[in-house]
XYZ file of C-alpha atoms in Angstrom:
70
model
C 0.021 -55.063 -13.943
C -1.571 -51.744 -14.613
C 0.258 -49.809 -17.374
C -1.681 -46.569 -16.954
C 0.198 -43.820 -15.177
C -1.078 -42.813 -11.794
C -2.919 -39.518 -11.732
C -1.931 -37.131 -9.005
C -4.877 -35.574 -7.256
C -2.932 -32.559 -6.054
C -4.786 -29.277 -6.177
C -3.073 -26.721 -8.396
C -1.469 -23.763 -6.685
C -2.948 -20.386 -7.371
C -0.354 -18.251 -9.072
C 0.511 -14.956 -7.469
C -0.855 -11.901 -9.133
C 1.625 -9.253 -10.194
C 0.251 -6.783 -7.652
C 0.756 -9.312 -4.866
C 4.355 -9.935 -5.903
C 5.044 -6.193 -6.026
C 3.588 -5.815 -2.550
C 5.746 -8.621 -1.186
C 8.885 -7.167 -2.752
C 8.060 -3.680 -1.424
C 7.628 -5.119 2.070
C 10.968 -6.922 1.849
C 12.702 -3.741 0.647
C 11.198 -1.745 3.511
C 12.389 -4.313 6.071
C 15.873 -4.303 4.567
C 15.993 -0.494 4.586
C 14.713 -0.323 8.180
C 17.274 -2.849 9.402
C 20.130 -1.067 7.598
C 19.078 2.254 9.124
C 18.782 0.628 12.553
C 22.280 -0.801 12.190
C 23.665 2.606 11.210
C 21.949 4.276 14.182
C 23.321 1.602 16.483
C 26.828 2.418 15.250
C 26.515 6.207 15.128
C 24.182 7.053 18.033
C 23.559 4.056 20.281
C 21.558 6.204 22.726
C 18.881 6.671 20.022
C 18.118 2.955 20.189
C 17.015 3.398 23.789
C 14.916 6.401 22.745
C 12.875 4.250 20.356
C 12.261 1.689 23.101
C 14.725 -1.043 22.168
C 17.634 -2.515 24.050
C 20.928 -3.051 22.277
C 20.297 -6.819 22.209
C 16.832 -6.334 20.702
C 18.257 -4.030 18.039
C 21.029 -6.502 17.197
C 18.475 -9.345 16.970
C 16.335 -7.272 14.583
C 19.350 -6.370 12.436
C 20.371 -10.037 12.196
C 17.031 -11.143 10.747
C 16.829 -11.847 7.019
C 14.628 -9.459 5.033
C 11.891 -12.054 4.504
C 11.441 -12.693 8.219
C 8.981 -10.588 10.226
């Protein structure tokens, strides 16, 4: 039997740089803010949703998405 531990040949992951993480977080915050504003507009002035070129179902689908999803 071989008593030496097996060596994993997995390539190491490149760590994210701080600037990249900040960019990702800023994008997520912008999506969250946009979807909250869209939800508020849908409640307050549903006719504005049509003005921006969305149907009510499209707006509701966008609002339902999690912030990390495009």
